[in-house]
Coordinates of C-alpha atoms in Angstrom, one line a residue:
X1 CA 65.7 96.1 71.9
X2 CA 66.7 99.8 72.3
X3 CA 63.0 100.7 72.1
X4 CA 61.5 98.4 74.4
X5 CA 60.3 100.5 78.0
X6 CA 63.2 103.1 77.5
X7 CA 62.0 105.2 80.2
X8 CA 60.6 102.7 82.8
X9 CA 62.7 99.7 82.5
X10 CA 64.5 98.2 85.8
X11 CA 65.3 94.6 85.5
X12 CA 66.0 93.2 82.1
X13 CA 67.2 89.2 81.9
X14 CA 67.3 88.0 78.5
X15 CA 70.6 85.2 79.8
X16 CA 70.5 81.9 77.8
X17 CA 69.3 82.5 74.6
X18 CA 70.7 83.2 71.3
X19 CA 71.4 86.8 70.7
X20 CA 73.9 87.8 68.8
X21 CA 73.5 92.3 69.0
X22 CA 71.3 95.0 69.7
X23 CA 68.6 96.0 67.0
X24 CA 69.7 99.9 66.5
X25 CA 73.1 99.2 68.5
X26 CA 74.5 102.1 70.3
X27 CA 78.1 102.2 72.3
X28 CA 75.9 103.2 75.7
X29 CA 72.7 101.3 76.4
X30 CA 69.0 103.8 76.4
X31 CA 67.2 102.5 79.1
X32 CA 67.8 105.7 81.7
X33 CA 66.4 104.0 84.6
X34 CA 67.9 100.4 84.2
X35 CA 69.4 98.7 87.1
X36 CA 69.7 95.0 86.5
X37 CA 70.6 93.4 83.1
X38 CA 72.0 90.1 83.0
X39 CA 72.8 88.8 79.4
X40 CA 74.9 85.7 79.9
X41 CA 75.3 82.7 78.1
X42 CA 74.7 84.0 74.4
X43 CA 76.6 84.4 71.0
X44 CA 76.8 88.4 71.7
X45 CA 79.3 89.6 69.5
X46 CA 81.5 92.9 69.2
X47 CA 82.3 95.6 71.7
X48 CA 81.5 95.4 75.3
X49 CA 78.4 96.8 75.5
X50 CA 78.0 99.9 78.0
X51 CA 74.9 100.0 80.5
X52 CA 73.1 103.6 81.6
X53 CA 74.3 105.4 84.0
X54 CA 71.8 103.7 86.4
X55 CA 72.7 100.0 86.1
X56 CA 73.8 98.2 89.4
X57 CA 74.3 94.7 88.3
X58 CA 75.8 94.1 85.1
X59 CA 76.7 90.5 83.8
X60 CA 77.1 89.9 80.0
X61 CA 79.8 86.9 80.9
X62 CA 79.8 83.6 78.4
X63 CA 80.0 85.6 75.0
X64 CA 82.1 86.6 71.9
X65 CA 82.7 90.0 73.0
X66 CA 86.1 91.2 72.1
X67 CA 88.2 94.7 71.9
X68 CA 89.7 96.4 75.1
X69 CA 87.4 98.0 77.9
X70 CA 86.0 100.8 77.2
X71 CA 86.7 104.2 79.4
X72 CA 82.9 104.7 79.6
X73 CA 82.5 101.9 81.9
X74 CA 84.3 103.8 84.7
X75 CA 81.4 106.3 84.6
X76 CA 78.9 103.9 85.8
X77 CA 78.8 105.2 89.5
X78 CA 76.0 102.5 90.9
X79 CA 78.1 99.4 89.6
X80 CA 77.7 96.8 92.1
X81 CA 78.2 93.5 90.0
X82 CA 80.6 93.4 86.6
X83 CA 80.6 90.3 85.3
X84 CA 82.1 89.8 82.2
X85 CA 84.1 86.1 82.3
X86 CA 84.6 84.0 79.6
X87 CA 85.0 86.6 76.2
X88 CA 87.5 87.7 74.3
X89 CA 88.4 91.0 75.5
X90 CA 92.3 92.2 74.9
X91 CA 94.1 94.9 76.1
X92 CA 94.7 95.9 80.0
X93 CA 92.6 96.9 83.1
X94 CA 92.0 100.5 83.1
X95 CA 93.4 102.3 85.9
X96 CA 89.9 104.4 86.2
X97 CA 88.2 101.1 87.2
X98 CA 89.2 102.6 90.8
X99 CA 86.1 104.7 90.4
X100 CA 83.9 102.2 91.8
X101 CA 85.7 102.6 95.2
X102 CA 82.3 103.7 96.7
X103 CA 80.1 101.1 95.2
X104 CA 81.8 97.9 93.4
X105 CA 81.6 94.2 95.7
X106 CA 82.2 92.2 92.6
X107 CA 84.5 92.1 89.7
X108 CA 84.5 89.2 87.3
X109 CA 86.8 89.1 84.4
X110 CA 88.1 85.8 84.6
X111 CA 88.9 83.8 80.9
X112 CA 89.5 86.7 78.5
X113 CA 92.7 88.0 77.0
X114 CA 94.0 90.7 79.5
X115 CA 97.5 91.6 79.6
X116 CA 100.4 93.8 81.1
X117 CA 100.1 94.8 84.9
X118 CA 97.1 94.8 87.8
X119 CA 97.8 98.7 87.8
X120 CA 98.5 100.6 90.6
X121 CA 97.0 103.4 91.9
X122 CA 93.4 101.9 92.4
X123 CA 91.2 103.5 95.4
X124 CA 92.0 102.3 98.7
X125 CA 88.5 102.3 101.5
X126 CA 86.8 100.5 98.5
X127 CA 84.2 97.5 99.0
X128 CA 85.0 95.1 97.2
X129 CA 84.5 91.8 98.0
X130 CA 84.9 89.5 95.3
X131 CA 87.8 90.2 92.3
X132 CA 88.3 87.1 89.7
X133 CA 91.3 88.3 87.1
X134 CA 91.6 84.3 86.5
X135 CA 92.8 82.8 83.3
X136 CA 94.0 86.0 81.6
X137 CA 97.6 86.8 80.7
X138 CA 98.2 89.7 83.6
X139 CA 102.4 89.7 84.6
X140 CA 104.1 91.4 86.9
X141 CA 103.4 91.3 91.1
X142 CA 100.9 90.9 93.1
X143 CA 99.9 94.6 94.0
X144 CA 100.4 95.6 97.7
X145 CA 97.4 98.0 97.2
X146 CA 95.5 94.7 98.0
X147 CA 96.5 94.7 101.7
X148 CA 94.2 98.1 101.7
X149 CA 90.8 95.7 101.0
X150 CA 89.9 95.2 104.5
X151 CA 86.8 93.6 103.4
X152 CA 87.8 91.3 100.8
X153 CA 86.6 88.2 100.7
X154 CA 87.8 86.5 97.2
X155 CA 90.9 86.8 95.3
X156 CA 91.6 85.0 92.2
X157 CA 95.1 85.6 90.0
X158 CA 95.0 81.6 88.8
X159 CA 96.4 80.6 84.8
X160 CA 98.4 84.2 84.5
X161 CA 102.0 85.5 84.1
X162 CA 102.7 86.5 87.0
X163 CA 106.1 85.7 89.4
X164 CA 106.3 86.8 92.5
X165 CA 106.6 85.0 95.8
X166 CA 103.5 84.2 98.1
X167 CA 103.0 87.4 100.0
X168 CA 102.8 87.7 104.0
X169 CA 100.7 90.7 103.9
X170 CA 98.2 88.9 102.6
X171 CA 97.4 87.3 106.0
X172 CA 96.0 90.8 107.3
X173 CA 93.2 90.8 105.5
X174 CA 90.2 90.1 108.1
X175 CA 87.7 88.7 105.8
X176 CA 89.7 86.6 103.6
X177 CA 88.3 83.7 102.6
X178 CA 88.6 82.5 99.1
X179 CA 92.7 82.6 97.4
X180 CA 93.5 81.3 94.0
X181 CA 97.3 81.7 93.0
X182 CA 97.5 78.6 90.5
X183 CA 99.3 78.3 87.5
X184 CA 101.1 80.9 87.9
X185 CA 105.5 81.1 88.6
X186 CA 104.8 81.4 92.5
X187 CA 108.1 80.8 93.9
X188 CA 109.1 79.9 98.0
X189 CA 110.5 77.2 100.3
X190 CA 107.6 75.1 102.3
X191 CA 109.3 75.7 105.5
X192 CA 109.9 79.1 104.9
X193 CA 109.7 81.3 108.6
X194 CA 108.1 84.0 107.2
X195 CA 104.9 82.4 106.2
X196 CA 104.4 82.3 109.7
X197 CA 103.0 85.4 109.1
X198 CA 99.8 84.1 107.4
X199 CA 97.8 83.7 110.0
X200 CA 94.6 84.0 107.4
X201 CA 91.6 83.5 109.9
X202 CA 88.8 82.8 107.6
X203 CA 91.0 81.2 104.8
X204 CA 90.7 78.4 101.8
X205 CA 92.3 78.6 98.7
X206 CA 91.2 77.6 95.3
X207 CA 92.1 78.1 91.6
X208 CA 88.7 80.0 90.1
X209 CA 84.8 79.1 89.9
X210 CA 82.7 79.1 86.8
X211 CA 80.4 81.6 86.9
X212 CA 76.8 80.3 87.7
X213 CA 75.1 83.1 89.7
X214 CA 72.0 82.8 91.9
X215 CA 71.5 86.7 92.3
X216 CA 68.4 87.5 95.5
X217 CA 68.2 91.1 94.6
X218 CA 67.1 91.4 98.3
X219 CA 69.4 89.5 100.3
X220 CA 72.5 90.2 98.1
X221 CA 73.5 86.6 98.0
X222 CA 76.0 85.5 95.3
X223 CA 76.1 81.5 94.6
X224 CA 79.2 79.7 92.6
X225 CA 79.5 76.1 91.5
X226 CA 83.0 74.5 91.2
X227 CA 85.0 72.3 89.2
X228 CA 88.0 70.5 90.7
X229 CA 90.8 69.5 88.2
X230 CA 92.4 66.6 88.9
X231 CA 95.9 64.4 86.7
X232 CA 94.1 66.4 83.6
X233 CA 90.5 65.9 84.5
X234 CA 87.8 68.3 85.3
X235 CA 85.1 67.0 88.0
X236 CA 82.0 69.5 88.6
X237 CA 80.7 69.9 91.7
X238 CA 77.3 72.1 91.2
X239 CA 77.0 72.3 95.0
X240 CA 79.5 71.8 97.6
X241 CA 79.0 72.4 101.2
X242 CA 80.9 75.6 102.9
X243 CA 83.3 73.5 105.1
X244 CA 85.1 71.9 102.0
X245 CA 88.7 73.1 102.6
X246 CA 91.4 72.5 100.6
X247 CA 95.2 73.4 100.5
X248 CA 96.2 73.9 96.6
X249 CA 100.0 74.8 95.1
X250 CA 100.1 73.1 92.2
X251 CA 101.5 74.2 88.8
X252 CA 104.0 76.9 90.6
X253 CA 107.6 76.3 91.8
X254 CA 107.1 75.6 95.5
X255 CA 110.4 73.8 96.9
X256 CA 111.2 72.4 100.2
X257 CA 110.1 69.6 102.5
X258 CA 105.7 69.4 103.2
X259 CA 106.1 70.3 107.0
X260 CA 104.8 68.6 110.0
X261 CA 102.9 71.2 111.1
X262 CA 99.9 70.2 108.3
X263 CA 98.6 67.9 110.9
X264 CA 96.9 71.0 112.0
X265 CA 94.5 71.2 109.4
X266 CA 92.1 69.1 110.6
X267 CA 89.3 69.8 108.3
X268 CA 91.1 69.5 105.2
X269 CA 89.8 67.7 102.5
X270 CA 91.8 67.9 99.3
X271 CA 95.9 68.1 99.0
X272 CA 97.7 69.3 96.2
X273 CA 101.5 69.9 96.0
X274 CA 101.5 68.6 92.4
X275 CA 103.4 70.0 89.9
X276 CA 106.1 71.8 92.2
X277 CA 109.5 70.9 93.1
X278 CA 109.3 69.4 96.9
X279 CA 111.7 67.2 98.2
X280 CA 111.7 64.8 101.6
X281 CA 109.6 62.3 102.7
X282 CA 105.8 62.1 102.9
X283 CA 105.4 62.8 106.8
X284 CA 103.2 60.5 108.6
X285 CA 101.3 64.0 109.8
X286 CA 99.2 63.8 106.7
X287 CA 97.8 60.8 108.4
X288 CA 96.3 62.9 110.7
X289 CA 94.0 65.0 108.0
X290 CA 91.2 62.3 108.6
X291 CA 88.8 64.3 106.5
X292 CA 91.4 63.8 103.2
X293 CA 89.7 63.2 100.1
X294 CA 92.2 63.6 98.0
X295 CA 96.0 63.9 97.8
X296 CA 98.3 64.9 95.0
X297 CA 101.7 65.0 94.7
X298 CA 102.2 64.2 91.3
X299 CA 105.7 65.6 89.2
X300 CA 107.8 66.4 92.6
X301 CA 111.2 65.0 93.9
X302 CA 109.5 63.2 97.2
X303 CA 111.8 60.9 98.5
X304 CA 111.6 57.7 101.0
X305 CA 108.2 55.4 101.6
X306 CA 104.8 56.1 101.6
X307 CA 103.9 55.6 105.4
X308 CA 101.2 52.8 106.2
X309 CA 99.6 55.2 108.2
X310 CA 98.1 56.3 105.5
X311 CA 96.0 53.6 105.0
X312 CA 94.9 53.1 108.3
X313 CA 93.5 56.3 109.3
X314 CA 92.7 57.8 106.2
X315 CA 89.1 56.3 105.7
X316 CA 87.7 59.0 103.4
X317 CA 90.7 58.8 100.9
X318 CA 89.5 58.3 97.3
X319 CA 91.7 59.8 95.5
X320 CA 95.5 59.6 95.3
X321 CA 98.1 60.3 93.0
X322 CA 102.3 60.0 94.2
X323 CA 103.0 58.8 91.0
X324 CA 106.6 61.2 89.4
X325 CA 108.2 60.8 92.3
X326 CA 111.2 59.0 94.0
X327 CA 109.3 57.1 96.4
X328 CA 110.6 53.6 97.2
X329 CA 109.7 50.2 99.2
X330 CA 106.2 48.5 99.9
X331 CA 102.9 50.3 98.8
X332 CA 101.1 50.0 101.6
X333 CA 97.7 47.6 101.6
X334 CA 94.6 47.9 103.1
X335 CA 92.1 50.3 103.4
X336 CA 91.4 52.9 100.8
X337 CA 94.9 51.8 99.1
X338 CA 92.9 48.6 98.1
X339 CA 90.9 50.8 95.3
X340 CA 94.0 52.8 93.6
X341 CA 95.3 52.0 90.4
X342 CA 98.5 51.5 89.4
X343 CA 98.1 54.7 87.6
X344 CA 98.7 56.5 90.9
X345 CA 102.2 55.4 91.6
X346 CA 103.7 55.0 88.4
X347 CA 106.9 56.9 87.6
X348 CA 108.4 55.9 91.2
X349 CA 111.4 53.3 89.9
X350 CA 111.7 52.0 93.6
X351 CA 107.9 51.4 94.5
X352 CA 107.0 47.8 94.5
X353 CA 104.2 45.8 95.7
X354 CA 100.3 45.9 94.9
X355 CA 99.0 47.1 92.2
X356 CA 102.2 47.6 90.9
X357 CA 103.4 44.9 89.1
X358 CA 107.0 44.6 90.3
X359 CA 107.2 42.3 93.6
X360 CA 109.4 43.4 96.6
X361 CA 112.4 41.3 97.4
X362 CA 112.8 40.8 101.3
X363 CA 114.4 44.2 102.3
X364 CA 111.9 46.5 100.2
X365 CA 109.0 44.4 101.6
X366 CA 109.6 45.4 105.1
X367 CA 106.8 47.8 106.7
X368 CA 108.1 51.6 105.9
X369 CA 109.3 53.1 109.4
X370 CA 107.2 56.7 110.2
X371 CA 108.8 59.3 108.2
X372 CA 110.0 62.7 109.6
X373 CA 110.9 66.1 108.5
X374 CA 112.6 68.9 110.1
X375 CA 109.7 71.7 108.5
X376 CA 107.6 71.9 112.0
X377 CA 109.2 75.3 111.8
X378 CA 107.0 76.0 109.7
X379 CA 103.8 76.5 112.1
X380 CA 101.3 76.3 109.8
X381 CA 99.0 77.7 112.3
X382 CA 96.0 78.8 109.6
X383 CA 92.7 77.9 111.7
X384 CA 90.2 77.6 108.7
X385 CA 92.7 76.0 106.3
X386 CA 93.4 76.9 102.3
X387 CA 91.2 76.1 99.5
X388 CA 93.0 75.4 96.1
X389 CA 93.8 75.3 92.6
X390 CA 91.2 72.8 90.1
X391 CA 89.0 72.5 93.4
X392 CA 85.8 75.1 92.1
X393 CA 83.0 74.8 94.8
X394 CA 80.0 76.4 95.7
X395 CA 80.4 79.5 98.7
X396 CA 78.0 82.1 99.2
X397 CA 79.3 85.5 99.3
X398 CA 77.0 87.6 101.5
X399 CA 77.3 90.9 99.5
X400 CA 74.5 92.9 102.0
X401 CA 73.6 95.1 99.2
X402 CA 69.5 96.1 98.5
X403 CA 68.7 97.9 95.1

């Protein structure tokens, strides 16, 4: 392969096959003039490979690469696109990757073995748009450097180490759209005041996105197909329109009461608390999300009755899981509540009622009164709601860069 065009090569896509190295292998790839090489979805094996000096778009993700990053890769100047998800590589993230201030949108390392610190010191006045450090095992803080990336639109930290509580700061940044936290040991009270502060204009918050990449070398657009994990179970969506806007905390240590104020997120269309430690009632706002798909609140401490609104107004629900809780009284009927298994209330000792198989007696049969909380404090006043954890969809990232 080394031999082929050396001089005159540009474009070079040899994704989805079955190679396994390089014929004549060398640590830094000949082809002088090389720009675009996409080698995904082999058995590729060995050291990261390191493009010419030349290369703009480099994506070798969906390997058996392994070993640490090599220091040559900070001398690649023209580096648009590094895509190198789903490997084996080890160590931590060089510090000189702050190189690329000048020309790097996206950075993709998400499902290798990474460790230690996001490091400091990385180039502020950079472009970067997209950075995916998913499913690694990076500790430590979220860096404040971040709040420097006016133009960032994608942020993913999902299945790491790291503890630290959500960040206000993080609200500043303009162009936010895309915020995956997941599976982490985020820690902070619902109701807290000061996330008041995250206004996020443009926000939705998810977990990660496999990496399926529809590249227009012109337009500079930059496609992504989801998968949205739900009670253990992985449900790919290949396309999924922009609007899709979820809110997603689960698998952190989020306490508190779920606050009034989420009535305000009208286009919301998937819920998850699970996996946290709330406490309180399920408020009768959530009734008001008419565009919920799906709500989980599996493994919390919510107390009290599931409100009836729910059934009536939430015509879209198809999925919904309380079930590890310490609801009580009637499970409400009708509507969308007709089609849930028992499955999704289990765990709740004083739930009765359909499907359940435990009858109510005459007080726990009673209709449940609307519940109420005291978090409207917490003025969850984001305008293009949060996007979460297991939810993968597909967004276009308009990157605006021509070769």
């Amino acid at each position: 392969m080394s031999k082929v065009s050396v001089e005159t090569l540009l474009f070079l896509d040899l994704s989805y096959n079955s190679l396994t190295d390089f014929d004549d292998f060398l640590l830094v790839l000949p082809w002088s003039k090389l720009q675009y090489m996409k080698l995904d979805s082999n058995i590729i094996r060995g050291s990261l490979p390191v493009p010419p000096l030349s290369i703009v778009f480099y994506c070798i993700s969906n390997n058996f690469l392994k070993g640490e990053i090599p220091q040559l890769l900070c001398n690649l100047n023209f580096l648009s696109i590094l895509d190198f998800s789903y490997n084996n590589m080890s160590g931590g993230i060089p510090v000189c990757l702050s190189n690329f201030n000048k020309s790097l949108l996206v950075l993709k390392v998400r499902s290798n073995q990474l460790e230690g610190p996001i490091p400091n010191g990385w180039a502020s006045g950079n472009r970067l748009k997209v950075i995916d450090l998913s499913k690694n095992k990076l500790q430590e803080k979220i860096p404040k450097w971040l709040m420097e990336y006016k133009i960032l639109e994608y942020l993913d930290l999902g299945n790491n180490h790291i503890r630290d509580a959500l960040p206000s700061w993080l609200g500043s940044l303009p162009e936010f759209n895309i915020l995956g936290l997941s599976s982490n040991a985020f820690y902070d009270r619902m109701e807290n005041p000061k996330l008041n502060l995250i206004v996020f204009p443009k926000l939705r918050i998810i977990r990660s996105f496999s990496q399926q990449i529809q590249w227009n070398l012109v337009l500079g657009d930059y496609d992504y197909s989801m998968t949205i994990t739900h009670k253990g179970m992985e449900m790919n969506y290949p396309k999924i329109i922009r609007t899709l806007a979820a809110i997603d905390f689960s698998g952190n240590r989020f306490d508190g009461e779920i606050p009034e104020s989420i009535r305000k997120l009208k286009e919301l269309h998937l819920l998850n608390f699970s996996n946290n430690n709330l406490v309180g009632g399920i408020p009768v706002a959530i009734a008001k999300l008419t565009n919920l798909e799906s709500s989980d609140l599996f493994q919390n401490k919510v107390v009290g009755r599931i409100p009836m609104e729910l059934s009536t107004q939430l015509t879209f629900l198809s999925i919904l899981n309380v079930s590890h809780n310490c609801l009580t009284g009637l499970i409400p009927g009708g509507g969308q509540f007709e089609t849930f298994q028992s499955s999704s209330f289990d765990g709740n000792l004083g739930l009765c009622g359909k499907p359940l198989l435990k009858e109510c007696n005459s007080n726990s049969g009673s209709l449940p009164p609307p519940s109420s909380t005291s978090s409207e404090e917490f003025g969850l006043n984001w305008k293009v709601v949060l996007l979460g954890y297991g939810c993968e969809f597909l967004f276009r990232v308009v990157i605006g860069h021509v070769v």
